[in-house]
Amino acid sequence: MVQKFVFGQPVDTEAVVNTRNVKTQEYIKPGKEGKLPHFSVKWGEKGEIILSCRMGGADIVYGLGENVRGINKRGWLYESNCSDDPNHSEEKRSLYGAHNFFILDGQRAGGSGHRFGVFADAAQKVTFDCGYTDSEELTVTAAEGGFVLYLLEDGSLREIVKDFRQLTGPSYLPPRWAFGYGQSRWGYQTADEVREIVRRHREGGLPLDSVYLDIDYMERYKDFTVDEEKFPDFPEFVKEMKAEHIHLVPIIDAGVKIEEGYPVYEEGLKNGYFCRREDGREFTGGVWPGRVHFPDVLNEEARKWFGDWYRVLLDQGIEGFWNDMNEPALFYEEEHLKEAQRKLSGADVDSMDIWGFFDFKGTALGIANRPEDYARMYHDMDGRKVCHERVHNLYGYYMTRAAAEAFERLRPDRRILMFSRSSCVGAHRYGGIWTGDNQSWWSHILLNLQMLPGLNMCGFLYCGADLGGFGSNTSEDLLLRWLELGIFTPLMRNHSALDTRPQEAYRFGRQEDFRNILRLRYGLLPYLYSEFMKAALNDGMLFQPLSFVYPEDGFAPRVEDQLMVGESLMIAPVYRQNAEGRYVYLPEEMKLYRFRSLDSMDVEILPAGHHYVNAALNEVLVFVRPDHLAPLSYGGEYAAAVDSSRLQLLHFIKTEAVYELYDDDGYTKHVELEGNMTKISVDQTGDITVKGARQPDCRLL
Ligand code: MIG
């Protein structure tokens, strides 16, 4: 059952698209208490809405998508306030996304007895104090402006997630090639450099499907341009790469360069499609292109206009994009930059005391991403002038939506790859996300893992982290271990920052290990694609915490470093430097495949309970649940080369196992499960039966 509570007069985020299951609806006027199950209501002095509920000692909080810390979010305060912050350290409250859905689960010994989901549908800042201020209290605070609360009761954790997902609509579907390995780096400059990257992968037998173009492909960082000196005859180059089965994926930034003669700028200006200031003039910020205006993607007409610009690259053969800087990031706002300059140049450093010095320093360091500057920006929403502060978390969502709606018009029959840095619930219908600027730190492998189930709960199924780490210098062992997790994430992309150590897989000595790990990904592709599509089409999750699958297990909720991947597998990656294995918890008996490569592995059956499991640097642990199967291909140099008519089956048969394999052409947009399913069964004697859409030749591994 879903109940809806409307506080004040919220902006319609269009996150919710299906109210079929909404049973009751109540309006709560500013200052009024209203009657809410579980929560008490208070209104703050500035019009904030403050909802609090008591938690039992053993209650767990799942969800909140892209955030730091554990799978269980309890004990920390999170803030949905999309931020361009490249330091994902533990004390951070907000990253690039606003993923306002969580489940409070208290149905276990020592718990409150309650279990319910909460979706705080808001365009502005919301905080989630999950037992940080008071360890037994959970408080959701929405900044002034009203918001809608959806309360989802009844059912298991998975059922609550499903109810939420039905409310907010189906997840975005990428093309199948986007499940291949991608190589990216900020700093790739020319077509020849890209050719070299592809050549090194192909020569080394390192499978590859895509190379990403970061900001340097553009002409002076202008969206929808290609620098002709670096990429002469770009359409021809795109074709040449496609002949090598490589997709080029260019970046698009939110800010549009102010430059006379640049048509995106001139059209936007002429038609009034940019965000404005209070006085009606265009809002001017500074980002990579220098001075920019921001397209007002919250305005329907402007959104359509900006989306149509993607055509310029689509028409040159491009089939995928990543949207960046769309919090939107502000290196500076022009007015404030001048204020800061006046203040700094007026400072008298000779007579300055130490507090004066800190003020001086703070003025310089505080220029980027200032809340006061966001408050100076305005949108035109259906003729209404809306301050950006009220709708800040929608910007990335609507930029991605601009592109996706354009793809629907321009390429109605094909899936186009699209993922974004900033996002909000609702954006999951239009694209995937990557988790932004992590670091080449061991702790960020674990962070990558811990974010995945929360992201999936919020509808973001196509997602992944910068493998190997974006900032800081990576190391060979770190990259190997990270890839050993990355081979399971739908977006599998190695990306790093300008001026860090190059981290393409061919840069390191243990070439055979890199090759084997990447090949294993292509082996897993039929399973991952099948599980992804089933999750997307059934409003389910690809990555689940153990407790979602084993709700009766007392220890499962404590497991913060293992995940269920699809219906058959569990993973337990090694994420500690120098570790040659790790502790693994098995909620039930499972079969372990310890892969060194697609053709070399040990297999053993482990009883339920705690184990120390060895895993050398080149070994990947894959656990199969009893009476489950997972198909494995024989690999391929790129996704289209993976032959799904010949499969090996990972299996753990106690009585009988059935696997429903989904497959399709990999690009058709409007797909259904029905007609694309193949049922593979294995009985106790090892006999295999195949029925349905396709007839792959299967053998037991
Ligand atoms: O201010 O385009 O998160 O992936 O390489 C940095 C350069 C801008 C941030 C993105 C990162 C990308 C980088 N961008």
PDB file of C-alpha atoms in Angstrom, residues 105 128 397 485:
ATOM      1  CA  ASP A 105      13.624  -2.231   8.367  1.00  0.00           C
ATOM      2  CA  PHE A 128      18.202  12.341   6.199  1.00  0.00           C
ATOM      3  CA  TYR A 397      17.896  14.938 -14.203  1.00  0.00           C
ATOM      4  CA  LEU A 485      34.491  -5.991  -8.910  1.00  0.00           C
TER       5      LEU A 485
END
